[in-house]
Amino acid sequence: MNRIGIWYAAIVFVLFFCGCSQPGIPEGSEMSDPDTVKSHMLQISTGIDWTAELEPDFLSRRKKNSSDRFASVQAVSGVGPVALYLFPEDYIYPELPGFGSLDITSLEPELESVLKEFCSQLVLWYNARLPEQRKNLEEDLAGYFVPIQTYMLTVFLYNTQDIFSVTEYIYGKPFSDGSYRQIPVRFSNADGWFDVQVFFTRTASGWQIEQVQYGAYVNE
């Protein structure tokens, strides 16, 4: 056989081998009917109990810049960091049972500064042991009140004078009504806590306290 004949025989052999094999299909198996496969998968899927979507439009919602919102959340003296759960469109702030939301983004910086000063002075008063110390602190605390409302401070301190060793406080979301702000504050020590509602009003001298409401001390 000449060289041309040998090459011709080789080409025929290769074409015959390729035509008899089907890559990707195991030997002895048959191609499944696409309609049969589809009906089988539909039968399986109809028997599955799917969980309802909690946030159907979660992926389609537009993300927003959150740097300014995070910057507005400040740590309170003596209180650990507050965890925030960030979602693309809104924030879900943690809440304390029986206290309320810890979202303070609507709290004006000036008012927050006055609130923190007042609460810090109050913590010092609860930790003071000598009558002279408490008297001096009471004079400082009275400066945060509207002058004609200082008797509210006297009543408040008298009814909570047996609480000692307050170590921390935390304040929550304010309630607004015009120039009035109602802010919840929780004071706590090693044994328990008590809640206070501080009512502020904007005056010519700035933010001042008009009223203080308080709840019973809760032992933990």
Tab-separated table of C-alpha atoms in Angstrom:
chain	number	residue	atom	x	y	z
A	1	MET	CA	0.000	0.000	0.000
A	2	ASN	CA	1.438	3.315	-0.996
A	3	ARG	CA	1.740	6.321	1.329
A	4	ILE	CA	-1.457	7.971	0.033
A	5	GLY	CA	-3.415	4.823	0.772
A	6	ILE	CA	-2.077	4.663	4.315
A	7	TRP	CA	-3.092	8.260	5.038
A	8	TYR	CA	-6.559	7.666	3.555
A	9	ALA	CA	-7.088	4.588	5.752
A	10	ALA	CA	-6.019	6.534	8.864
A	11	ILE	CA	-8.474	9.353	8.170
A	12	VAL	CA	-11.354	6.919	7.640
A	13	PHE	CA	-10.505	5.148	10.925
A	14	VAL	CA	-10.488	8.411	12.908
A	15	LEU	CA	-13.801	9.560	11.431
A	16	PHE	CA	-15.378	6.198	12.186
A	17	PHE	CA	-14.151	6.250	15.813
A	18	CYS	CA	-15.426	9.796	16.451
A	19	GLY	CA	-18.809	9.040	14.939
A	20	CYS	CA	-19.364	6.037	17.199
A	21	SER	CA	-18.583	7.841	20.498
A	22	GLN	CA	-20.653	10.521	22.286
A	23	PRO	CA	-18.516	12.534	24.724
A	24	GLY	CA	-20.091	13.225	28.068
A	25	ILE	CA	-22.558	10.299	27.959
A	26	PRO	CA	-21.573	7.175	29.931
A	27	GLU	CA	-21.356	3.988	27.976
A	28	GLY	CA	-24.585	2.019	28.013
A	29	SER	CA	-26.722	5.046	28.912
A	30	GLU	CA	-29.381	6.671	26.772
A	31	MET	CA	-30.256	10.326	26.229
A	32	SER	CA	-33.203	11.318	28.424
A	33	ASP	CA	-36.206	12.922	26.860
A	34	PRO	CA	-36.128	16.688	27.814
A	35	ASP	CA	-39.898	16.691	28.345
A	36	THR	CA	-39.590	13.759	30.755
A	37	VAL	CA	-36.840	15.515	32.756
A	38	LYS	CA	-38.890	18.729	32.938
A	39	SER	CA	-42.009	16.957	34.162
A	40	HIS	CA	-39.976	15.079	36.760
A	41	MET	CA	-38.460	18.307	38.140
A	42	LEU	CA	-41.870	20.000	38.250
A	43	GLN	CA	-43.222	17.063	40.210
A	44	ILE	CA	-40.411	17.395	42.759
A	45	SER	CA	-40.733	21.181	43.121
A	46	THR	CA	-44.494	21.065	43.770
A	47	GLY	CA	-43.897	18.928	46.846
A	48	ILE	CA	-41.518	21.445	48.503
A	49	ASP	CA	-42.782	23.835	51.212
A	50	TRP	CA	-41.104	27.124	50.346
A	51	THR	CA	-40.503	29.766	53.033
A	52	ALA	CA	-42.227	33.103	52.397
A	53	GLU	CA	-39.919	36.039	51.653
A	54	LEU	CA	-39.433	38.335	54.626
A	55	GLU	CA	-38.138	41.186	52.474
A	56	PRO	CA	-39.447	40.654	48.913
A	57	ASP	CA	-37.832	43.841	47.577
A	58	PHE	CA	-34.635	43.581	49.625
A	59	LEU	CA	-32.265	43.252	46.660
A	60	SER	CA	-34.026	45.842	44.511
A	61	ARG	CA	-33.958	48.621	47.094
A	62	ARG	CA	-31.424	51.388	46.553
A	63	LYS	CA	-28.652	51.677	49.100
A	64	LYS	CA	-28.170	54.983	50.831
A	65	ASN	CA	-25.187	56.717	52.361
A	66	SER	CA	-25.101	55.945	56.080
A	67	SER	CA	-21.985	57.779	57.253
A	68	ASP	CA	-23.962	60.716	58.652
A	69	ARG	CA	-26.368	58.419	60.498
A	70	PHE	CA	-23.548	56.488	62.144
A	71	ALA	CA	-21.789	59.699	63.112
A	72	SER	CA	-24.877	60.821	65.029
A	73	VAL	CA	-24.787	57.842	67.394
A	74	GLN	CA	-22.569	58.609	70.359
A	75	ALA	CA	-21.496	56.451	73.265
A	76	VAL	CA	-22.920	57.343	76.665
A	77	SER	CA	-20.528	57.493	79.596
A	78	GLY	CA	-20.474	54.174	81.391
A	79	VAL	CA	-22.538	52.410	78.756
A	80	GLY	CA	-21.207	49.861	76.302
A	81	PRO	CA	-21.458	50.387	72.552
A	82	VAL	CA	-24.916	50.089	71.049
A	83	ALA	CA	-25.188	47.614	68.173
A	84	LEU	CA	-26.928	48.790	65.010
A	85	TYR	CA	-28.355	46.518	62.338
A	86	LEU	CA	-27.986	48.180	58.958
A	87	PHE	CA	-30.390	47.550	56.086
A	88	PRO	CA	-30.219	49.154	52.622
A	89	GLU	CA	-33.090	51.565	53.181
A	90	ASP	CA	-33.813	51.827	56.904
A	91	TYR	CA	-32.183	51.138	60.212
A	92	ILE	CA	-33.502	48.850	62.898
A	93	TYR	CA	-32.281	50.162	66.222
A	94	PRO	CA	-32.176	47.960	69.297
A	95	GLU	CA	-34.773	48.435	72.013
A	96	LEU	CA	-34.762	47.846	75.740
A	97	PRO	CA	-37.834	45.949	76.972
A	98	GLY	CA	-40.183	48.339	78.729
A	99	PHE	CA	-37.988	51.305	77.838
A	100	GLY	CA	-38.203	51.954	74.122
A	101	SER	CA	-36.058	52.579	71.079
A	102	LEU	CA	-32.422	53.654	71.357
A	103	ASP	CA	-32.633	55.659	68.140
A	104	ILE	CA	-31.336	59.122	69.081
A	105	THR	CA	-30.785	60.426	65.540
A	106	SER	CA	-33.523	63.043	66.022
A	107	LEU	CA	-31.976	64.374	69.240
A	108	GLU	CA	-30.491	67.838	68.692
A	109	PRO	CA	-26.769	68.012	69.610
A	110	GLU	CA	-27.327	71.026	71.891
A	111	LEU	CA	-30.130	69.280	73.756
A	112	GLU	CA	-28.153	66.063	74.009
A	113	SER	CA	-25.261	67.957	75.552
A	114	VAL	CA	-27.532	69.461	78.229
A	115	LEU	CA	-29.128	66.074	78.890
A	116	LYS	CA	-25.769	64.353	79.363
A	117	GLU	CA	-24.543	67.067	81.728
A	118	PHE	CA	-27.713	66.808	83.823
A	119	CYS	CA	-27.572	62.983	83.962
A	120	SER	CA	-23.875	62.983	84.865
A	121	GLN	CA	-24.521	65.415	87.719
A	122	LEU	CA	-27.414	63.250	88.867
A	123	VAL	CA	-25.156	60.181	88.940
A	124	LEU	CA	-22.745	62.100	91.179
A	125	TRP	CA	-25.633	63.010	93.487
A	126	TYR	CA	-26.690	59.354	93.857
A	127	ASN	CA	-23.117	58.401	94.707
A	128	ALA	CA	-22.543	61.209	97.208
A	129	ARG	CA	-22.595	60.123	100.853
A	130	LEU	CA	-22.193	63.384	102.740
A	131	PRO	CA	-25.156	65.813	103.048
A	132	GLU	CA	-22.897	68.725	102.104
A	133	GLN	CA	-21.927	67.013	98.861
A	134	ARG	CA	-25.514	66.392	97.917
A	135	LYS	CA	-26.533	69.938	98.754
A	136	ASN	CA	-23.866	71.406	96.465
A	137	LEU	CA	-24.893	69.071	93.645
A	138	GLU	CA	-28.560	69.973	94.131
A	139	GLU	CA	-27.706	73.613	93.479
A	140	ASP	CA	-25.975	72.610	90.242
A	141	LEU	CA	-28.909	70.415	89.198
A	142	ALA	CA	-31.391	73.232	89.838
A	143	GLY	CA	-29.623	75.278	87.168
A	144	TYR	CA	-30.945	72.899	84.485
A	145	PHE	CA	-34.578	73.644	85.399
A	146	VAL	CA	-36.921	76.422	84.423
A	147	PRO	CA	-36.688	78.684	87.528
A	148	ILE	CA	-40.348	78.325	88.546
A	149	GLN	CA	-40.133	74.537	88.173
A	150	THR	CA	-37.221	73.781	90.512
A	151	TYR	CA	-39.643	72.304	93.055
A	152	MET	CA	-39.968	69.366	90.627
A	153	LEU	CA	-36.298	68.603	91.273
A	154	THR	CA	-36.809	68.742	95.031
A	155	VAL	CA	-39.693	66.262	94.866
A	156	PHE	CA	-37.793	63.955	92.519
A	157	LEU	CA	-34.625	63.846	94.635
A	158	TYR	CA	-36.575	63.359	97.847
A	159	ASN	CA	-38.403	60.324	96.493
A	160	THR	CA	-35.273	58.693	95.056
A	161	GLN	CA	-32.803	59.611	97.807
A	162	ASP	CA	-32.388	56.017	98.982
A	163	ILE	CA	-30.892	54.910	95.663
A	164	PHE	CA	-27.110	54.706	95.806
A	165	SER	CA	-24.148	53.647	93.674
A	166	VAL	CA	-25.653	54.486	90.293
A	167	THR	CA	-22.974	53.514	87.805
A	168	GLU	CA	-24.444	54.249	84.383
A	169	TYR	CA	-27.311	55.633	82.374
A	170	ILE	CA	-28.642	55.368	78.875
A	171	TYR	CA	-31.169	57.538	77.053
A	172	GLY	CA	-33.490	56.695	74.212
A	173	LYS	CA	-35.548	58.124	71.394
A	174	PRO	CA	-37.049	61.534	72.223
A	175	PHE	CA	-40.705	62.420	71.744
A	176	SER	CA	-41.194	65.836	70.165
A	177	ASP	CA	-44.079	68.293	70.302
A	178	GLY	CA	-43.167	71.725	69.044
A	179	SER	CA	-40.592	73.201	71.401
A	180	TYR	CA	-41.040	70.372	73.934
A	181	ARG	CA	-38.982	67.197	74.147
A	182	GLN	CA	-39.680	64.158	76.316
A	183	ILE	CA	-36.609	61.946	76.700
A	184	PRO	CA	-36.521	58.565	78.488
A	185	VAL	CA	-33.460	57.859	80.630
A	186	ARG	CA	-32.604	54.654	82.485
A	187	PHE	CA	-30.273	54.821	85.490
A	188	SER	CA	-28.827	51.585	86.815
A	189	ASN	CA	-26.510	50.148	89.427
A	190	ALA	CA	-25.310	46.650	90.286
A	191	ASP	CA	-28.665	45.656	91.793
A	192	GLY	CA	-31.260	47.141	89.461
A	193	TRP	CA	-32.504	50.192	87.599
A	194	PHE	CA	-35.194	52.865	87.398
A	195	ASP	CA	-36.558	54.903	84.500
A	196	VAL	CA	-36.986	58.653	84.283
A	197	GLN	CA	-38.836	60.823	81.769
A	198	VAL	CA	-37.199	64.230	81.417
A	199	PHE	CA	-39.280	66.991	79.831
A	200	PHE	CA	-37.321	69.793	78.171
A	201	THR	CA	-38.541	73.076	76.747
A	202	ARG	CA	-36.655	75.603	74.661
A	203	THR	CA	-36.392	78.986	76.387
A	204	ALA	CA	-34.465	82.174	75.773
A	205	SER	CA	-31.685	80.621	77.868
A	206	GLY	CA	-31.615	77.412	75.832
A	207	TRP	CA	-32.980	73.966	76.681
A	208	GLN	CA	-34.280	73.717	80.248
A	209	ILE	CA	-36.163	71.062	82.229
A	210	GLU	CA	-39.797	71.650	83.077
A	211	GLN	CA	-40.683	68.322	84.641
A	212	VAL	CA	-39.244	64.963	85.687
A	213	GLN	CA	-41.314	61.804	85.994
A	214	TYR	CA	-39.867	58.611	87.413
A	215	GLY	CA	-40.826	55.009	87.864
A	216	ALA	CA	-40.248	52.555	90.680
A	217	TYR	CA	-36.836	51.058	91.274
A	218	VAL	CA	-36.611	47.544	89.806
A	219	ASN	CA	-34.399	44.917	91.457
A	220	GLU	CA	-32.794	42.529	89.016
